[in-house]
Structure formats: C-alpha cells, structure tokens
Amino acid sequence: MPPDALTPDRILEATEEVLRRYGPAKATVVDVARALGVSHGSVYRHFPSKAALREAVTARWLERSEVALAQVAAGAGPAPERLAAWLESLFEAKRHKAGDDPELFATYMVLVGEHSQVVERHVTTLVGQLTEVIEDGVARGEFAAGGPAAEPARAARAAWDATNRFHDPAYAADWASDGIRPAFEAIRALVLTGLGASA
Amino acid sequence: MPPDALTPDRILEATEEVLRRYGPAKATVVDVARALGVSHGSVYRHFPSKAALREAVTARWLERSEVALAQVAAGAGPAPERLAAWLESLFEAKRHKAGDDPELFATYMVLVGEHSQVVERHVTTLVGQLTEVIEDGVARGEFAAGGPAAEPARAARAAWDATNRFHDPAYAADWASDGIRPAFEAIRALVLTGLGASA
C-alpha cells in the first residue's frame, strides 16, 4: 500500500480532526478532503454523504470505549466487583468524552437526537456486556438466582436505565456537579443489592 | 368577598387557561388580564412579572400531583406495596400531564431548563415522600435495615434517580413507546429488591 493511499481509516482520522476544529455544525466534506489533500469526490467514493461520514466517525469513537469496557466486563474477579468497576468505567469514559472531547461529544449528541442506528448499536453492545457479567454472576452464585438477576438481559437493561443519569448525554451538564459522586455510588449500591450481590 | 374580587387564585386559574390556549411562548400578562376583564396593572399587583406568574401557575399545577402522591405514600398497606404504587402513580401522573396537558407541560419544561426553584422544590417534596415510605418500611421490618435502605434519604434519592426515565421530562417523548411498560416494571423490581423488600 503506498503511504498516502486514501483508506477509510485515513478519512476517519482526518474527519475527527476536522470535527474537533470546526464542530459538527460547521465541518464539511470539503474540509475533510482539503485536510487530506484530495478532492471531495475521492472522499465520497468511501462515504456517500456527510451523514454517513459523521456516523462512521462517531461509531469509531464509541467503539474505543466499548473495547475498554469489554475488558473490564471480562476480567477475572467476582461478577459484582466487575459490574461495579464497569459502571465506574462507563461513567468515567462518558465524563471524559463530554469534558475533554466536546466537539465529538456534540457530534454524538446530534446522532442521539436523530435516533441514529449508531447510537442504538452502542447501547445494545453495552447492555450486552452487562448481560454477560450478570449471567456469569448468576452461574457462579454471586448474584441471587431468585431475584431480578434471574433474567439477565432484562436486569441488564434495568441496570442501564437506572444509571442513565451517569451515561445519557442529556445529563452531561450534570456530570461535573458537586453531588454527582455520592449520587452515583448510591445508585450503584442499589443496583448491586437489587441483583442480590453476595457481600 | 365580592364574587369577582381579583384573588391570586382567580389569576392563576385564568393563567392556566391562557397558557392552554396560547402556549408558554405566546401567552402574555395582557392575555391574562383580558381574560379576567381587568387591567394588566391589576395582575402585576399580585404577580410582579410574567416569570413570577409562570412559576406560580406551574407550582400549583405540580402541587396537585404532590397531594395525590402524598396520599399513596401515607396509605395503610406494607411499605413495599406503597412504594410500588407510588412509583406507578408518579409515572401515570407525569405521562398524563405530558400527553393530556401539553401546554402546561411545556411551561414546566421551560422552568426545568431555567433550573427554577419551583422544579427543585417539587423534586425535594417528592423525594421527601419516598424517604418517609422507606423510613416507615425499615421501622416495620419491611425493608432490609442492613442495605441501602439503612440511609432512607440517600436511598430515596437513589430510587428517584434510578427511575428518572419515567418522570424526567427529558424522556417525555419515550413515555408512549412500546417497551416502556416492561422497562418500568424491571426497574421498579430492581429498586424494591435493592431496598431489601420482604416478599
């Protein structure tokens, strides 16, 4: 491959930088093409529209968190500890993205507002990770088999919804507030007890 | 009192009707005065600004739900049943207000966006009701004294936050969706189990 072959990855890297510089409202495909030194037609050969490019770049940006969270979910410790650490890592990742990468976070919020399949897939992936931790915990006798954890997929979705104050971008303005840490810990404790976590 | 004395209550009733007809963006104090057959100066003698009038009318509108919910909280049955019924009534009241009284709900959302003290007081009142049910349940041995319910105010706030998908107006568009009922029941079960509700 020649060093400057125009691959989808190179286009997405350039798009991230362009989005960081101009924000989702002002960034254009022409800006991306200019940053790469190619015609906008060359970009369109890989991504048929600005919307497709925006979705692909956001999907890639979200996947980085998904990979990191999958490692937490698949760790070696007891399931309740992994679930606690997973919720912590999720909140940390969202807060980091909102605070330190505001233009890409704004792009993500545009897709949330459009009910994009990228956002739907992201939620499905993360709820799937939670489901596996709960299933594993029930199998090992670390979550009560008789309560809500008996239906791991349903319990995972409930745990996801119950913690939405800490991952739903609608609450992003709240994530730097004073009371957010004790609020997070109180809900996490309620969720873990609700799943019948053995102490 | 003469039948047409201009009381704060009469002004608030007229304001509700004006808001329902014109919506929060278009309704003016002059419209309210016209509906009452008085000058706008007479209205201003009771409410010094349009903002004050909007806050008072929303507070009154929210208080109706608070009174109904207080009755559910203070009922005679076991605390876990009262808490389950209370969450159900809260969701029902919010859904009813959003669906059947959209202009006053929109007014409420304006105040939410402005971080109005009216909204803050409403949340404090409702979390206070939840706290009393949890305290009562712990005293009667119907919630586990050793888990999250041991700190009733903190547990009440956690239960409030955990169910925000069913009462936070940011989610109102979701309240008529297909999956909302099972999602509500799953979270309610998780919260009740988390409080150590005796079966």
CSV table of C-alpha atoms in Angstrom, one decimal:
chain,number,residue,atom,x,y,z
A,1,MET,CA,0.0,0.0,0.0
A,2,PRO,CA,1.5,3.4,-0.9
A,3,PRO,CA,2.0,5.6,2.2
A,4,ASP,CA,-0.8,8.0,1.2
A,5,ALA,CA,-3.4,5.6,-0.2
A,6,LEU,CA,-6.8,7.0,0.7
A,7,THR,CA,-8.2,4.4,3.1
A,8,PRO,CA,-11.5,4.7,5.1
A,9,ASP,CA,-9.3,4.8,8.3
A,10,ARG,CA,-7.3,7.8,7.0
A,11,ILE,CA,-10.5,9.6,6.1
A,12,LEU,CA,-12.0,9.0,9.5
A,13,GLU,CA,-8.9,10.2,11.3
A,14,ALA,CA,-8.9,13.4,9.2
A,15,THR,CA,-12.7,13.8,9.9
A,16,GLU,CA,-12.1,13.5,13.7
A,17,GLU,CA,-9.5,16.3,13.5
A,18,VAL,CA,-11.8,18.5,11.3
A,19,LEU,CA,-14.7,17.9,13.7
A,20,ARG,CA,-12.5,18.9,16.6
A,21,ARG,CA,-11.5,22.1,14.8
A,22,TYR,CA,-14.9,23.2,13.4
A,23,GLY,CA,-17.6,21.4,15.4
A,24,PRO,CA,-20.4,19.3,13.9
A,25,ALA,CA,-22.4,22.2,12.6
A,26,LYS,CA,-19.7,23.8,10.5
A,27,ALA,CA,-17.4,20.9,9.4
A,28,THR,CA,-17.9,19.9,5.8
A,29,VAL,CA,-16.7,17.1,3.5
A,30,VAL,CA,-14.7,19.7,1.6
A,31,ASP,CA,-12.8,20.5,4.8
A,32,VAL,CA,-12.0,16.8,5.2
A,33,ALA,CA,-10.9,16.5,1.6
A,34,ARG,CA,-8.7,19.6,2.0
A,35,ALA,CA,-7.1,18.2,5.1
A,36,LEU,CA,-6.2,15.0,3.2
A,37,GLY,CA,-5.1,16.9,0.0
A,38,VAL,CA,-7.7,15.1,-2.2
A,39,SER,CA,-10.9,16.0,-4.0
A,40,HIS,CA,-14.2,15.8,-2.1
A,41,GLY,CA,-15.2,13.3,-4.8
A,42,SER,CA,-12.5,10.9,-3.5
A,43,VAL,CA,-14.0,11.1,0.0
A,44,TYR,CA,-17.5,10.5,-1.4
A,45,ARG,CA,-16.2,7.3,-3.0
A,46,HIS,CA,-15.8,5.9,0.5
A,47,PHE,CA,-18.6,7.6,2.3
A,48,PRO,CA,-21.6,8.5,0.2
A,49,SER,CA,-22.7,11.6,2.3
A,50,LYS,CA,-21.7,13.9,5.1
A,51,ALA,CA,-24.2,12.0,7.3
A,52,ALA,CA,-22.5,8.6,6.5
A,53,LEU,CA,-19.1,10.1,7.4
A,54,ARG,CA,-20.4,11.6,10.7
A,55,GLU,CA,-22.0,8.2,11.6
A,56,ALA,CA,-18.8,6.3,10.8
A,57,VAL,CA,-16.6,8.7,12.8
A,58,THR,CA,-18.9,8.6,15.8
A,59,ALA,CA,-19.1,4.8,15.7
A,60,ARG,CA,-15.3,4.5,15.7
A,61,TRP,CA,-15.1,7.0,18.6
A,62,LEU,CA,-17.7,5.0,20.6
A,63,GLU,CA,-16.0,1.7,19.8
A,64,ARG,CA,-12.9,2.7,21.7
A,65,SER,CA,-15.0,2.9,24.9
A,66,GLU,CA,-16.7,-0.4,24.0
A,67,VAL,CA,-13.4,-2.2,23.7
A,68,ALA,CA,-12.1,-0.8,27.0
A,69,LEU,CA,-15.4,-1.7,28.8
A,70,ALA,CA,-15.4,-5.2,27.3
A,71,GLN,CA,-12.0,-5.8,29.1
A,72,VAL,CA,-13.5,-4.7,32.4
A,73,ALA,CA,-16.5,-7.0,31.9
A,74,ALA,CA,-14.3,-9.9,31.0
A,75,GLY,CA,-11.9,-9.5,34.0
A,76,ALA,CA,-11.0,-12.3,36.4
A,77,GLY,CA,-12.7,-11.1,39.7
A,78,PRO,CA,-16.2,-11.8,41.1
A,79,ALA,CA,-19.0,-10.6,38.9
A,80,PRO,CA,-20.3,-7.9,41.4
A,81,GLU,CA,-16.9,-6.3,41.5
A,82,ARG,CA,-16.7,-6.4,37.7
A,83,LEU,CA,-20.1,-4.8,37.5
A,84,ALA,CA,-19.2,-2.1,39.9
A,85,ALA,CA,-15.9,-1.4,38.1
A,86,TRP,CA,-17.8,-1.5,34.7
A,87,LEU,CA,-20.3,1.2,35.8
A,88,GLU,CA,-17.4,3.3,37.2
A,89,SER,CA,-15.5,3.0,33.9
A,90,LEU,CA,-18.6,3.8,31.9
A,91,PHE,CA,-19.3,7.0,33.8
A,92,GLU,CA,-15.6,7.9,33.6
A,93,ALA,CA,-15.5,7.3,29.9
A,94,LYS,CA,-18.6,9.4,29.3
A,95,ARG,CA,-17.5,12.2,31.5
A,96,HIS,CA,-14.1,12.2,29.8
A,97,LYS,CA,-15.6,12.3,26.3
A,98,ALA,CA,-18.0,15.1,27.3
A,99,GLY,CA,-15.4,17.2,29.1
A,100,ASP,CA,-12.3,16.6,27.1
A,101,ASP,CA,-13.6,16.0,23.6
A,102,PRO,CA,-16.6,18.3,23.4
A,103,GLU,CA,-16.8,18.6,19.6
A,104,LEU,CA,-17.0,14.9,19.1
A,105,PHE,CA,-19.4,14.6,22.0
A,106,ALA,CA,-21.6,17.3,20.3
A,107,THR,CA,-21.5,15.1,17.1
A,108,TYR,CA,-22.6,12.1,19.2
A,109,MET,CA,-25.5,14.2,20.6
A,110,VAL,CA,-26.6,15.1,17.1
A,111,LEU,CA,-26.8,11.4,16.3
A,112,VAL,CA,-28.7,10.8,19.6
A,113,GLY,CA,-31.2,13.5,18.6
A,114,GLU,CA,-31.6,11.8,15.2
A,115,HIS,CA,-32.2,8.3,16.8
A,116,SER,CA,-29.3,7.1,14.8
A,117,GLN,CA,-28.6,3.4,14.5
A,118,VAL,CA,-25.1,4.1,15.6
A,119,VAL,CA,-26.3,5.1,19.0
A,120,GLU,CA,-28.7,2.2,19.1
A,121,ARG,CA,-25.9,-0.3,18.3
A,122,HIS,CA,-23.7,1.3,21.0
A,123,VAL,CA,-26.4,0.9,23.7
A,124,THR,CA,-27.1,-2.7,22.5
A,125,THR,CA,-23.4,-3.5,22.7
A,126,LEU,CA,-23.0,-2.1,26.2
A,127,VAL,CA,-26.2,-3.7,27.6
A,128,GLY,CA,-24.9,-7.0,26.1
A,129,GLN,CA,-21.7,-6.6,28.1
A,130,LEU,CA,-23.7,-6.0,31.3
A,131,THR,CA,-25.9,-9.1,30.5
A,132,GLU,CA,-22.8,-11.3,30.3
A,133,VAL,CA,-21.5,-10.1,33.6
A,134,ILE,CA,-24.9,-10.8,35.2
A,135,GLU,CA,-25.2,-14.2,33.6
A,136,ASP,CA,-21.8,-15.1,34.8
A,137,GLY,CA,-22.5,-13.8,38.3
A,138,VAL,CA,-25.7,-15.9,38.5
A,139,ALA,CA,-23.8,-19.0,37.2
A,140,ARG,CA,-21.1,-18.5,39.9
A,141,GLY,CA,-23.7,-17.9,42.6
A,142,GLU,CA,-22.5,-14.3,43.1
A,143,PHE,CA,-25.9,-12.8,42.1
A,144,ALA,CA,-29.1,-14.1,43.5
A,145,ALA,CA,-30.7,-16.5,41.1
A,146,GLY,CA,-34.2,-15.8,42.5
A,147,GLY,CA,-34.5,-12.1,42.0
A,148,PRO,CA,-34.2,-9.7,39.1
A,149,ALA,CA,-30.8,-11.3,38.0
A,150,ALA,CA,-32.8,-14.4,37.1
A,151,GLU,CA,-33.5,-12.7,33.8
A,152,PRO,CA,-30.0,-11.3,32.9
A,153,ALA,CA,-30.9,-9.4,29.7
A,154,ARG,CA,-33.9,-7.7,31.4
A,155,ALA,CA,-31.8,-7.0,34.6
A,156,ALA,CA,-29.0,-5.6,32.4
A,157,ARG,CA,-31.4,-3.2,30.6
A,158,ALA,CA,-32.8,-2.2,34.0
A,159,ALA,CA,-29.3,-1.5,35.4
A,160,TRP,CA,-28.5,0.5,32.3
A,161,ASP,CA,-31.7,2.6,32.6
A,162,ALA,CA,-31.3,3.0,36.3
A,163,THR,CA,-27.9,4.6,35.8
A,164,ASN,CA,-28.8,6.8,32.9
A,165,ARG,CA,-28.0,9.9,34.9
A,166,PHE,CA,-24.4,8.9,34.5
A,167,HIS,CA,-24.2,8.0,30.8
A,168,ASP,CA,-27.1,9.6,29.0
A,169,PRO,CA,-25.7,12.7,27.2
A,170,ALA,CA,-29.0,14.5,28.2
A,171,TYR,CA,-27.4,14.7,31.7
A,172,ALA,CA,-23.9,15.7,30.6
A,173,ALA,CA,-24.2,19.2,32.1
A,174,ASP,CA,-24.7,17.5,35.5
A,175,TRP,CA,-21.5,15.3,35.4
A,176,ALA,CA,-19.2,18.0,36.9
A,177,SER,CA,-21.6,18.9,39.7
A,178,ASP,CA,-20.8,18.6,43.3
A,179,GLY,CA,-23.3,15.9,44.4
A,180,ILE,CA,-22.7,13.6,41.4
A,181,ARG,CA,-20.2,11.2,43.0
A,182,PRO,CA,-22.4,10.3,46.1
A,183,ALA,CA,-25.4,10.0,43.8
A,184,PHE,CA,-23.5,7.6,41.5
A,185,GLU,CA,-22.4,5.5,44.5
A,186,ALA,CA,-25.9,5.4,46.0
A,187,ILE,CA,-27.5,4.1,42.7
A,188,ARG,CA,-24.7,1.7,42.1
A,189,ALA,CA,-25.2,0.2,45.6
A,190,LEU,CA,-29.0,0.0,44.9
A,191,VAL,CA,-28.4,-1.8,41.6
A,192,LEU,CA,-25.9,-4.3,43.1
A,193,THR,CA,-28.1,-5.0,46.0
A,194,GLY,CA,-31.1,-5.3,43.6
A,195,LEU,CA,-29.2,-8.0,41.7
A,196,GLY,CA,-28.6,-9.8,45.0
A,197,ALA,CA,-24.8,-9.4,45.0
A,198,SER,CA,-23.2,-11.5,47.7
A,199,ALA,CA,-21.2,-9.3,50.0
B,1,MET,CA,-65.6,38.8,49.4
B,2,PRO,CA,-67.4,40.1,46.3
B,3,PRO,CA,-67.8,37.4,43.6
B,4,ASP,CA,-65.4,39.0,41.2
B,5,ALA,CA,-62.7,40.1,43.7
B,6,LEU,CA,-59.3,39.7,41.9
B,7,THR,CA,-57.6,37.0,44.1
B,8,PRO,CA,-54.3,35.2,43.3
B,9,ASP,CA,-56.3,32.0,42.8
B,10,ARG,CA,-58.6,33.6,40.2
B,11,ILE,CA,-55.5,35.0,38.4
B,12,LEU,CA,-53.8,31.6,38.4
B,13,GLU,CA,-56.9,29.8,37.1
B,14,ALA,CA,-57.1,32.4,34.2
B,15,THR,CA,-53.4,32.0,33.6
B,16,GLU,CA,-53.8,28.2,33.2
B,17,GLU,CA,-56.5,28.7,30.6
B,18,VAL,CA,-54.5,31.3,28.7
B,19,LEU,CA,-51.4,29.0,28.7
B,20,ARG,CA,-53.5,26.1,27.4
B,21,ARG,CA,-54.8,28.3,24.6
B,22,TYR,CA,-51.6,30.1,23.5
B,23,GLY,CA,-48.7,28.1,24.9
B,24,PRO,CA,-45.9,29.3,27.1
B,25,ALA,CA,-44.1,31.2,24.3
B,26,LYS,CA,-47.0,33.3,23.2
B,27,ALA,CA,-49.1,33.8,26.3
B,28,THR,CA,-48.8,37.3,27.9
B,29,VAL,CA,-49.9,39.0,31.1
B,30,VAL,CA,-52.1,41.2,28.9
B,31,ASP,CA,-53.9,38.0,27.7
B,32,VAL,CA,-54.5,37.0,31.3
B,33,ALA,CA,-55.8,40.5,32.3
B,34,ARG,CA,-58.1,40.4,29.2
B,35,ALA,CA,-59.5,37.0,30.2
B,36,LEU,CA,-60.3,38.5,33.7
B,37,GLY,CA,-61.6,41.8,32.4
B,38,VAL,CA,-59.1,43.8,34.4
B,39,SER,CA,-56.0,45.9,33.6
B,40,HIS,CA,-52.6,44.2,33.4
B,41,GLY,CA,-51.6,46.5,36.2
B,42,SER,CA,-54.1,44.7,38.5
B,43,VAL,CA,-52.4,41.4,37.6
B,44,TYR,CA,-49.0,42.8,38.3
B,45,ARG,CA,-50.1,43.9,41.8
B,46,HIS,CA,-50.3,40.2,42.7
B,47,PHE,CA,-47.5,38.8,40.5
B,48,PRO,CA,-44.7,41.2,39.8
B,49,SER,CA,-43.6,39.7,36.4
B,50,LYS,CA,-44.6,37.2,33.7
B,51,ALA,CA,-41.9,34.9,35.1
B,52,ALA,CA,-43.4,35.1,38.6
B,53,LEU,CA,-46.9,34.3,37.2
B,54,ARG,CA,-45.5,31.3,35.2
B,55,GLU,CA,-43.7,29.9,38.3
B,56,ALA,CA,-46.8,30.3,40.5
B,57,VAL,CA,-49.1,28.6,37.9
B,58,THR,CA,-46.6,25.7,37.4
B,59,ALA,CA,-46.2,25.3,41.2
B,60,ARG,CA,-49.9,25.0,41.6
B,61,TRP,CA,-50.2,22.5,38.8
B,62,LEU,CA,-47.4,20.4,40.3
B,63,GLU,CA,-48.9,20.5,43.8
B,64,ARG,CA,-51.9,18.7,42.6
B,65,SER,CA,-49.7,15.6,41.8
B,66,GLU,CA,-47.9,16.1,45.1
B,67,VAL,CA,-51.1,15.9,47.1
B,68,ALA,CA,-52.3,12.8,45.3
B,69,LEU,CA,-48.9,11.1,45.7
B,70,ALA,CA,-48.8,12.0,49.4
B,71,GLN,CA,-52.0,10.0,49.9
B,72,VAL,CA,-50.4,7.0,48.2
B,73,ALA,CA,-47.3,7.3,50.4
B,74,ALA,CA,-49.4,7.6,53.6
B,75,GLY,CA,-51.6,4.6,52.8
B,76,ALA,CA,-52.3,1.7,55.2
B,77,GLY,CA,-50.6,-1.2,53.4
B,78,PRO,CA,-47.0,-2.5,53.7
B,79,ALA,CA,-44.3,0.0,52.7
B,80,PRO,CA,-43.0,-2.0,49.7
B,81,GLU,CA,-46.5,-2.1,48.2
B,82,ARG,CA,-46.9,1.7,48.9
B,83,LEU,CA,-43.6,2.4,47.2
B,84,ALA,CA,-44.5,0.3,44.2
B,85,ALA,CA,-47.9,2.1,43.9
B,86,TRP,CA,-46.3,5.5,44.5
B,87,LEU,CA,-43.8,4.9,41.5
B,88,GLU,CA,-46.7,3.7,39.4
B,89,SER,CA,-48.8,6.8,40.3
B,90,LEU,CA,-45.8,9.1,39.7
B,91,PHE,CA,-45.3,7.7,36.2
B,92,GLU,CA,-49.0,7.8,35.5
B,93,ALA,CA,-49.3,11.5,36.6
B,94,LYS,CA,-46.2,12.6,34.5
B,95,ARG,CA,-47.5,10.7,31.5
B,96,HIS,CA,-50.9,12.2,31.9
B,97,LYS,CA,-49.6,15.7,32.3
B,98,ALA,CA,-47.3,15.3,29.2
B,99,GLY,CA,-49.9,13.7,27.0
B,100,ASP,CA,-53.2,15.4,28.1
B,101,ASP,CA,-52.0,18.9,29.2
B,102,PRO,CA,-49.1,19.6,26.7
B,103,GLU,CA,-49.1,23.4,27.0
B,104,LEU,CA,-48.7,23.4,30.8
B,105,PHE,CA,-46.2,20.5,30.5
B,106,ALA,CA,-44.2,22.8,28.0
B,107,THR,CA,-44.4,25.6,30.6
B,108,TYR,CA,-43.0,23.1,33.2
B,109,MET,CA,-40.2,22.2,30.8
B,110,VAL,CA,-39.3,25.9,30.4
B,111,LEU,CA,-38.8,26.1,34.2
B,112,VAL,CA,-36.8,22.8,34.1
B,113,GLY,CA,-34.5,24.4,31.5
B,114,GLU,CA,-34.2,27.5,33.7
B,115,HIS,CA,-33.3,25.4,36.8
B,116,SER,CA,-36.2,27.1,38.5
B,117,GLN,CA,-36.7,26.8,42.3
B,118,VAL,CA,-40.2,25.6,41.6
B,119,VAL,CA,-38.8,22.4,40.0
B,120,GLU,CA,-36.3,22.0,42.7
B,121,ARG,CA,-39.0,22.2,45.4
B,122,HIS,CA,-41.1,19.7,43.5
B,123,VAL,CA,-38.3,17.2,43.4
B,124,THR,CA,-37.5,17.8,47.1
B,125,THR,CA,-41.1,17.3,48.1
B,126,LEU,CA,-41.4,14.0,46.1
B,127,VAL,CA,-38.0,12.6,47.3
B,128,GLY,CA,-39.2,13.5,50.9
B,129,GLN,CA,-42.3,11.4,50.4
B,130,LEU,CA,-40.2,8.5,49.2
B,131,THR,CA,-37.9,9.0,52.2
B,132,GLU,CA,-40.9,8.6,54.6
B,133,VAL,CA,-42.1,5.4,52.9
B,134,ILE,CA,-38.6,3.9,53.2
B,135,GLU,CA,-38.1,5.0,56.8
B,136,ASP,CA,-41.5,3.6,57.7
B,137,GLY,CA,-40.6,0.3,55.9
B,138,VAL,CA,-37.4,0.0,57.7
B,139,ALA,CA,-39.1,0.6,61.1
B,140,ARG,CA,-41.7,-2.1,60.3
B,141,GLY,CA,-39.0,-4.5,59.1
B,142,GLU,CA,-40.4,-4.5,55.6
B,143,PHE,CA,-37.2,-3.1,54.0
B,144,ALA,CA,-33.8,-4.6,55.0
B,145,ALA,CA,-32.2,-2.4,57.7
B,146,GLY,CA,-28.7,-3.5,56.6
B,147,GLY,CA,-28.6,-2.5,53.0
B,148,PRO,CA,-29.2,0.8,51.1
B,149,ALA,CA,-32.5,1.4,53.0
B,150,ALA,CA,-30.4,2.0,56.1
B,151,GLU,CA,-30.0,5.6,54.9
B,152,PRO,CA,-33.5,6.4,53.9
B,153,ALA,CA,-32.9,9.9,52.4
B,154,ARG,CA,-30.0,8.7,50.3
B,155,ALA,CA,-31.9,5.6,49.2
B,156,ALA,CA,-34.9,7.7,48.3
B,157,ARG,CA,-32.8,10.0,46.1
B,158,ALA,CA,-31.2,6.9,44.5
B,159,ALA,CA,-34.7,5.4,43.8
B,160,TRP,CA,-35.7,8.8,42.4
B,161,ASP,CA,-32.7,9.0,40.1
B,162,ALA,CA,-32.9,5.3,39.1
B,163,THR,CA,-36.4,5.8,37.8
B,164,ASN,CA,-35.8,9.1,36.0
B,165,ARG,CA,-36.7,7.6,32.7
B,166,PHE,CA,-40.3,7.6,33.9
B,167,HIS,CA,-40.5,11.1,35.4
B,168,ASP,CA,-37.8,13.3,34.0
B,169,PRO,CA,-39.5,15.5,31.3
B,170,ALA,CA,-36.3,15.0,29.1
B,171,TYR,CA,-37.7,11.5,28.4
B,172,ALA,CA,-41.3,12.5,27.8
B,173,ALA,CA,-41.1,11.5,24.1
B,174,ASP,CA,-40.4,8.0,25.3
B,175,TRP,CA,-43.4,7.6,27.6
B,176,ALA,CA,-45.8,6.4,24.9
B,177,SER,CA,-43.3,3.9,23.3
B,178,ASP,CA,-44.0,0.2,23.2
B,179,GLY,CA,-41.3,-1.1,25.5
B,180,ILE,CA,-41.9,1.5,28.3
B,181,ARG,CA,-44.1,-0.7,30.5
B,182,PRO,CA,-41.8,-3.7,30.8
B,183,ALA,CA,-38.8,-1.3,31.3
B,184,PHE,CA,-40.7,0.4,34.1
B,185,GLU,CA,-41.6,-2.9,35.8
B,186,ALA,CA,-38.0,-4.2,35.5
B,187,ILE,CA,-36.5,-1.1,37.2
B,188,ARG,CA,-39.2,-0.9,39.9
B,189,ALA,CA,-38.4,-4.6,40.7
B,190,LEU,CA,-34.7,-3.8,40.9
B,191,VAL,CA,-35.3,-0.8,43.2
B,192,LEU,CA,-37.6,-2.8,45.5
B,193,THR,CA,-35.2,-5.7,45.7
B,194,GLY,CA,-32.3,-3.2,46.2
B,195,LEU,CA,-34.2,-1.9,49.2
B,196,GLY,CA,-34.5,-5.4,50.5
B,197,ALA,CA,-38.3,-5.5,50.3
B,198,SER,CA,-39.6,-8.6,52.0
B,199,ALA,CA,-41.7,-10.6,49.6
